[in-house]
mmCIF file of C-alpha atoms in Angstrom:
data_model
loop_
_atom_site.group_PDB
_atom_site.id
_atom_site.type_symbol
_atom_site.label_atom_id
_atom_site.label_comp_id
_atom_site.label_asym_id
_atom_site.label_seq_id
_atom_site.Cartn_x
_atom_site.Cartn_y
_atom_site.Cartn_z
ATOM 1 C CA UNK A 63 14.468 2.749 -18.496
ATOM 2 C CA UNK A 64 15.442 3.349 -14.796
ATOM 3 C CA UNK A 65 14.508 1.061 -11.987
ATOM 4 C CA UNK A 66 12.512 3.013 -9.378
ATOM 5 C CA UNK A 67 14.332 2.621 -5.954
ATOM 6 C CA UNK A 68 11.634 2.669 -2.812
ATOM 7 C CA UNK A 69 11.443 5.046 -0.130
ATOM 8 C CA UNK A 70 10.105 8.839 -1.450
ATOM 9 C CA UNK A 71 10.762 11.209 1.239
ATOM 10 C CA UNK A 72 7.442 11.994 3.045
ATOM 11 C CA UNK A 73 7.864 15.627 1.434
ATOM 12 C CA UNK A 74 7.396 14.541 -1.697
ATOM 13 C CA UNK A 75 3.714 13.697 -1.191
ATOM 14 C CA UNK A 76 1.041 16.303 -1.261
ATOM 15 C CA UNK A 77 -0.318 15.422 2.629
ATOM 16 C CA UNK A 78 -3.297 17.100 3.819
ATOM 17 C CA UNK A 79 -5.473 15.607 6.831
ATOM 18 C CA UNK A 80 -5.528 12.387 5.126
ATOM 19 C CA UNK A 81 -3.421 9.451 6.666
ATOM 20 C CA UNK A 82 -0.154 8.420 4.736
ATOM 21 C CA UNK A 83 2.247 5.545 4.475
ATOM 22 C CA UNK A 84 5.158 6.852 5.976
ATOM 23 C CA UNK A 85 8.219 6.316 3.964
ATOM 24 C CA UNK A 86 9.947 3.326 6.348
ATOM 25 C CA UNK A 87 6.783 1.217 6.009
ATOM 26 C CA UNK A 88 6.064 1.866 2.716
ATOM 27 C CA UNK A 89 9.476 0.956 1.412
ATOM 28 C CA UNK A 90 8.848 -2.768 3.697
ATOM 29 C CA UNK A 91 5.350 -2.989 2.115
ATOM 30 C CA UNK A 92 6.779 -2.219 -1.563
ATOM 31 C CA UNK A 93 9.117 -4.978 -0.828
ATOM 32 C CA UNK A 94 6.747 -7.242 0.463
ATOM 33 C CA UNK A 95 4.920 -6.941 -2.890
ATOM 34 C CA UNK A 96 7.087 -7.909 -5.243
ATOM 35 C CA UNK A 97 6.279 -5.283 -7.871
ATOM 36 C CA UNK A 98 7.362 -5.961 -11.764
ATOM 37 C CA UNK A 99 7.959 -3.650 -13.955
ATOM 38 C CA UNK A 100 4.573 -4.512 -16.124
ATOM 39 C CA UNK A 101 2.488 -5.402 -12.563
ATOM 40 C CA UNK A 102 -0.874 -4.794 -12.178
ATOM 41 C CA UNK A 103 -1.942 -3.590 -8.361
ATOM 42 C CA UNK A 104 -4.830 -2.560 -6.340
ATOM 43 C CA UNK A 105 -4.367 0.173 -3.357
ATOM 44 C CA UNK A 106 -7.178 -0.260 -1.547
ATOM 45 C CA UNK A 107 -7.925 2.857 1.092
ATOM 46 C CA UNK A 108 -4.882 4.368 -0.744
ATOM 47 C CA UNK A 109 -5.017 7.742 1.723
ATOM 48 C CA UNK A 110 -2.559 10.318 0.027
ATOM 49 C CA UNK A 111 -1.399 7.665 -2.631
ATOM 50 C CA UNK A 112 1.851 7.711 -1.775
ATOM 51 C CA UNK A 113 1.850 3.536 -1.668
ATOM 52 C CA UNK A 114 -0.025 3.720 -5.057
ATOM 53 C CA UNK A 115 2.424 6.409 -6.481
ATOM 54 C CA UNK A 116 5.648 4.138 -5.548
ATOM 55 C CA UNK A 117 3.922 1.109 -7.491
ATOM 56 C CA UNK A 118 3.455 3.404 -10.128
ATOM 57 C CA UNK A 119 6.887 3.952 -10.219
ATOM 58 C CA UNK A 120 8.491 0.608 -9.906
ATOM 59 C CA UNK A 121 5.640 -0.876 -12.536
ATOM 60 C CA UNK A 122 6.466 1.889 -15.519
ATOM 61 C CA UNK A 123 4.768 -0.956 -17.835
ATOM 62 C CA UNK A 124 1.753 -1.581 -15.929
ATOM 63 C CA UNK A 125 -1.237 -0.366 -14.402
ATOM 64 C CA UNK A 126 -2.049 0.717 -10.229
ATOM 65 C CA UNK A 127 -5.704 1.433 -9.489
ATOM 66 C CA UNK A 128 -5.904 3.527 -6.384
ATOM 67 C CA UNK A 129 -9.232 3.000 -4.210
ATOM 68 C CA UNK A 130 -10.083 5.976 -1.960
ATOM 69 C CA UNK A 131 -13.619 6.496 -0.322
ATOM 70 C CA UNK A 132 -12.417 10.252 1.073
ATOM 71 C CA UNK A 133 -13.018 12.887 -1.651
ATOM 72 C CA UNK A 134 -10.324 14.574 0.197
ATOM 73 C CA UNK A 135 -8.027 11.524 -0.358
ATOM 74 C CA UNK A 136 -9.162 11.337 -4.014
ATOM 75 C CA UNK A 137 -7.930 14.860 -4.669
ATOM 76 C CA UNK A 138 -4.359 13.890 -2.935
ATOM 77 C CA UNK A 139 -4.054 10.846 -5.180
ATOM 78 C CA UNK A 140 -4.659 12.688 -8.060
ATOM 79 C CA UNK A 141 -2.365 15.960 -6.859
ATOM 80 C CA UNK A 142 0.309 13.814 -6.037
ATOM 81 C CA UNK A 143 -0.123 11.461 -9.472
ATOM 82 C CA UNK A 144 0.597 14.622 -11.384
ATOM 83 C CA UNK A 145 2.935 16.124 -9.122
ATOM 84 C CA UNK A 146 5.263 12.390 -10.628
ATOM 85 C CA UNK A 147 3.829 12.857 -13.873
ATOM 86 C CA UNK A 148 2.435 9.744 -13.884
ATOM 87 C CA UNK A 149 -0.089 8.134 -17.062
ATOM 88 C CA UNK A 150 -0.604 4.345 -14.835
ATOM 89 C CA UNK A 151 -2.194 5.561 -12.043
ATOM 90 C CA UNK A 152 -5.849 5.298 -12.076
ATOM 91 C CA UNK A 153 -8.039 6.554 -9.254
ATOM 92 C CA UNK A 154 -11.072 5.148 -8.485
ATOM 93 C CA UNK A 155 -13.140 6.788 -6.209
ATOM 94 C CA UNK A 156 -15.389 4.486 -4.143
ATOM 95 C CA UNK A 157 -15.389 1.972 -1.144
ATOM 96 C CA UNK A 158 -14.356 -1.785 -2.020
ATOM 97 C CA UNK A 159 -15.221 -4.320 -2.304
ATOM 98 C CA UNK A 160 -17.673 -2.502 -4.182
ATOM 99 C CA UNK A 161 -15.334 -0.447 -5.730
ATOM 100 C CA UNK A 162 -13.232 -3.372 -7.164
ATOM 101 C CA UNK A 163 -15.048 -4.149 -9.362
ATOM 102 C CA UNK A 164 -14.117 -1.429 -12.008
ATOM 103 C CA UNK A 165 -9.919 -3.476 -11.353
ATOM 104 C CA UNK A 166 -8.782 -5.805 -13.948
ATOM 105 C CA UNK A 167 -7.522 -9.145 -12.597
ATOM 106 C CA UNK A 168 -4.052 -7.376 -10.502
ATOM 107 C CA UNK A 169 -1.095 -9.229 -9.795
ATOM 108 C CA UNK A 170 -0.442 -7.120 -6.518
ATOM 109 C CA UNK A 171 -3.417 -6.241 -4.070
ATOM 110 C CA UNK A 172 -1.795 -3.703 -0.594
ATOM 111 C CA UNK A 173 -4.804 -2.912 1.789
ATOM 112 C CA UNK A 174 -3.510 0.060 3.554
ATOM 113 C CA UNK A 175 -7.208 0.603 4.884
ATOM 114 C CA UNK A 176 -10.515 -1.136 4.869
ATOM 115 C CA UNK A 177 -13.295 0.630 6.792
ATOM 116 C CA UNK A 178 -14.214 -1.741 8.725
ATOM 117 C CA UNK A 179 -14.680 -3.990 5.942
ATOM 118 C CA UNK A 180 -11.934 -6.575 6.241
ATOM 119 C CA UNK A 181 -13.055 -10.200 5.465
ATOM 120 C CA UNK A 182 -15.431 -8.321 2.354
ATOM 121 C CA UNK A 183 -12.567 -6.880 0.737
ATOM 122 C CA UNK A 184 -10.514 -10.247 1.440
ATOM 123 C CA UNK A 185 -13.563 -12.319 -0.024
ATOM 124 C CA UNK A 186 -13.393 -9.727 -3.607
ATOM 125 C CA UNK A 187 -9.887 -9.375 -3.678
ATOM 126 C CA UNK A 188 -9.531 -13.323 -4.048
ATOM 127 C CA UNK A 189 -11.430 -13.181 -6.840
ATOM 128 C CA UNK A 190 -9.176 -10.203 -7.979
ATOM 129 C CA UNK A 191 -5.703 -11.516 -7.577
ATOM 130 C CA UNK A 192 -3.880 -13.746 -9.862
ATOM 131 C CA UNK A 193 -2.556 -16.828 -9.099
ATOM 132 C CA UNK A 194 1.350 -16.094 -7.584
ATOM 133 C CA UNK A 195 -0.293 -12.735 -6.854
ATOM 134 C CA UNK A 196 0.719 -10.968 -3.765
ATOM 135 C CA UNK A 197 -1.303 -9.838 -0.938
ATOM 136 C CA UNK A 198 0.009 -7.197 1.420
ATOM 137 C CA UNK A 199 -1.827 -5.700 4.403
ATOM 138 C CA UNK A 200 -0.918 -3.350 6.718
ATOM 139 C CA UNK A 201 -2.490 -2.989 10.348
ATOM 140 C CA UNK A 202 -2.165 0.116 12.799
ATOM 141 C CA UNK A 203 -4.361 -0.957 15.735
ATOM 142 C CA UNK A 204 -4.048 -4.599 17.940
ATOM 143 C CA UNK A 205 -7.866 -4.976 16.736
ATOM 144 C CA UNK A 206 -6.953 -4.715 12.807
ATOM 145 C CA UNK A 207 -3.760 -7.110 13.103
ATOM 146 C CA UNK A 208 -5.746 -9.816 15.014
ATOM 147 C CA UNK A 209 -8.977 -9.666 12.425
ATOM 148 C CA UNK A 210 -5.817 -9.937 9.599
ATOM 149 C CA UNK A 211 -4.042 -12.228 10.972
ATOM 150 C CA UNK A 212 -7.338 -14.745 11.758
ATOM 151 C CA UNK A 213 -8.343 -14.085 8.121
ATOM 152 C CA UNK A 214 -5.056 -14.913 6.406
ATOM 153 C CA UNK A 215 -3.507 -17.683 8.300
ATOM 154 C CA UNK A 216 -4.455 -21.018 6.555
ATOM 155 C CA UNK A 217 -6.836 -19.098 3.890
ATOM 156 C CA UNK A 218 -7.422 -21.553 1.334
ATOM 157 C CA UNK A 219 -5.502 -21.111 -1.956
ATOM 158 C CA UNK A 220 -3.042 -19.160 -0.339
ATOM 159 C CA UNK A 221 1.305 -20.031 0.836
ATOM 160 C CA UNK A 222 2.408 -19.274 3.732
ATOM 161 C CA UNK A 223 1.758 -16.021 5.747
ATOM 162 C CA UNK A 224 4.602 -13.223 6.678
ATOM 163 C CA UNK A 225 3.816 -10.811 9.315
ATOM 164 C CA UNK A 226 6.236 -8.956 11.093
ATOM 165 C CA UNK A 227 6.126 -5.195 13.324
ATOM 166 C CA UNK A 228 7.858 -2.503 12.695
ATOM 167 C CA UNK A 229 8.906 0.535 15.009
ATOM 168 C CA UNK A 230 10.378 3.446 13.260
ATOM 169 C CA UNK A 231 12.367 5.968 14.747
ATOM 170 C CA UNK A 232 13.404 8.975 13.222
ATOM 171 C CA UNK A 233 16.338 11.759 14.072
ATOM 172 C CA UNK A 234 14.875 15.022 14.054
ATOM 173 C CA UNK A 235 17.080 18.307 14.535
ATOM 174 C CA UNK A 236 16.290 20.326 17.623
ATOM 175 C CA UNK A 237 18.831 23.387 17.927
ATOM 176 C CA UNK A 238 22.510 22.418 18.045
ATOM 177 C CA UNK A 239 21.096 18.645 19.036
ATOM 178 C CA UNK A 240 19.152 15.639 17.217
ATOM 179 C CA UNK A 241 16.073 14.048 19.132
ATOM 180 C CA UNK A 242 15.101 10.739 18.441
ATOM 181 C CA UNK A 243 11.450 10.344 17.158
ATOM 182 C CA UNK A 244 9.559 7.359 17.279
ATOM 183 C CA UNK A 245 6.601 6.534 14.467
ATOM 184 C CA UNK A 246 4.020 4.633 15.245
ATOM 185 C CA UNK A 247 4.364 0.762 15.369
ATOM 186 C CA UNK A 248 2.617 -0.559 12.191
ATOM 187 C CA UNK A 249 2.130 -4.641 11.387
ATOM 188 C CA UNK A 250 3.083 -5.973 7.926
ATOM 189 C CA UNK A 251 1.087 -9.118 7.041
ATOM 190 C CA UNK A 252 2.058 -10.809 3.381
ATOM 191 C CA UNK A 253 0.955 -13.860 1.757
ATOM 192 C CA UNK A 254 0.759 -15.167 -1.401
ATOM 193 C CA UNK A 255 -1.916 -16.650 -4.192
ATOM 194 C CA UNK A 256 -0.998 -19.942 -4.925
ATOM 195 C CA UNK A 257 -0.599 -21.174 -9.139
ATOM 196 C CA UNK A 258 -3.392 -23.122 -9.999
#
């Protein structure tokens, strides 16, 4: 079986008005997790999928659950699940942590949204996660990074925290020259469950 290899063009996903993992920070968030190919991971405020769809693909053996509140984002999920004709993507809709509680103990959890809901979902995904499971977050706003990164550091039962910024910038063609176009600045935070 072929290894998956991060980073799906943006095209490939079915967008809509529903916010996305761009490809740069997607592939840096895939990393992050440390995906296997028989992994079992949670996308919680999965948006388009297209973070669930790339777990998918790297865990051909396993099983991703994505979590999506926005009917909207539901139908994306599922439009872009079929559009990569994949059987181990689930898609739950609901908001966690209530919704987590349909997800089988995961091995990977990436919270690519949380509704205001941070230290809730934290509090059910440690019951969730495995131990050496993975715990990814993303953050878009100074608010979101500084409620993640109070919540993380030093949580008990968990190694050392990784967070790190990244600024994307991409060349886009305009006439016989290329502009340069920045993305916005998005904060990876990783950390992991420790064995018991």
């Amino acid at each position: 079986m072929k290894r998956h290899h991060y980073g799906l063009p943006d095209e490939a996903f079915v967008r809509g008005d529903i916010p996305m993992t761009k490809k740069e920070v997607r592939m840096l968030a895939l990393l992050q997790a440390h995906i296997e190919e028989d992994s079992c991971v949670v996308d919680i405020g999965a948006g388009t999928g297209s973070f669930a769809v790339e777990a998918a693909l790297a865990a051909p053996k396993g099983q991703v659950f994505a979590i999506e509140r926005v009917p909207e984002g539901v139908a994306l999920i599922k439009a872009n699940r079929q559009r990569q004709g994949l059987r181990n993507l689930q898609v739950l809709q609901g908001e966690a942590p209530g919704a987590l509680q349909e997800v089988p103990p995961c091995d990977v959890v990436f919270i690519g949204g949380s509704g205001g809901h941070l230290a809730e979902i934290l509090n059910g995904c440690d019951r969730l996660l495995k131990p050496g499971g993975r715990l990814v977050l993303t953050a878009v706003t100074a608010e979101t990074l500084q409620e993640a990164l109070s919540l993380c550091e030093g949580r008990p039962g968990y190694g050392a925290l990784e967070a790190f910024g990244v600024q994307a910038t991409r060349l886009r063609k305009a006439g016989r020259s290329h502009l340069f176009q920045a993305l916005n600045q998005v904060f990876i935070i990783a950390c992991q469950k420790k064995e018991e």
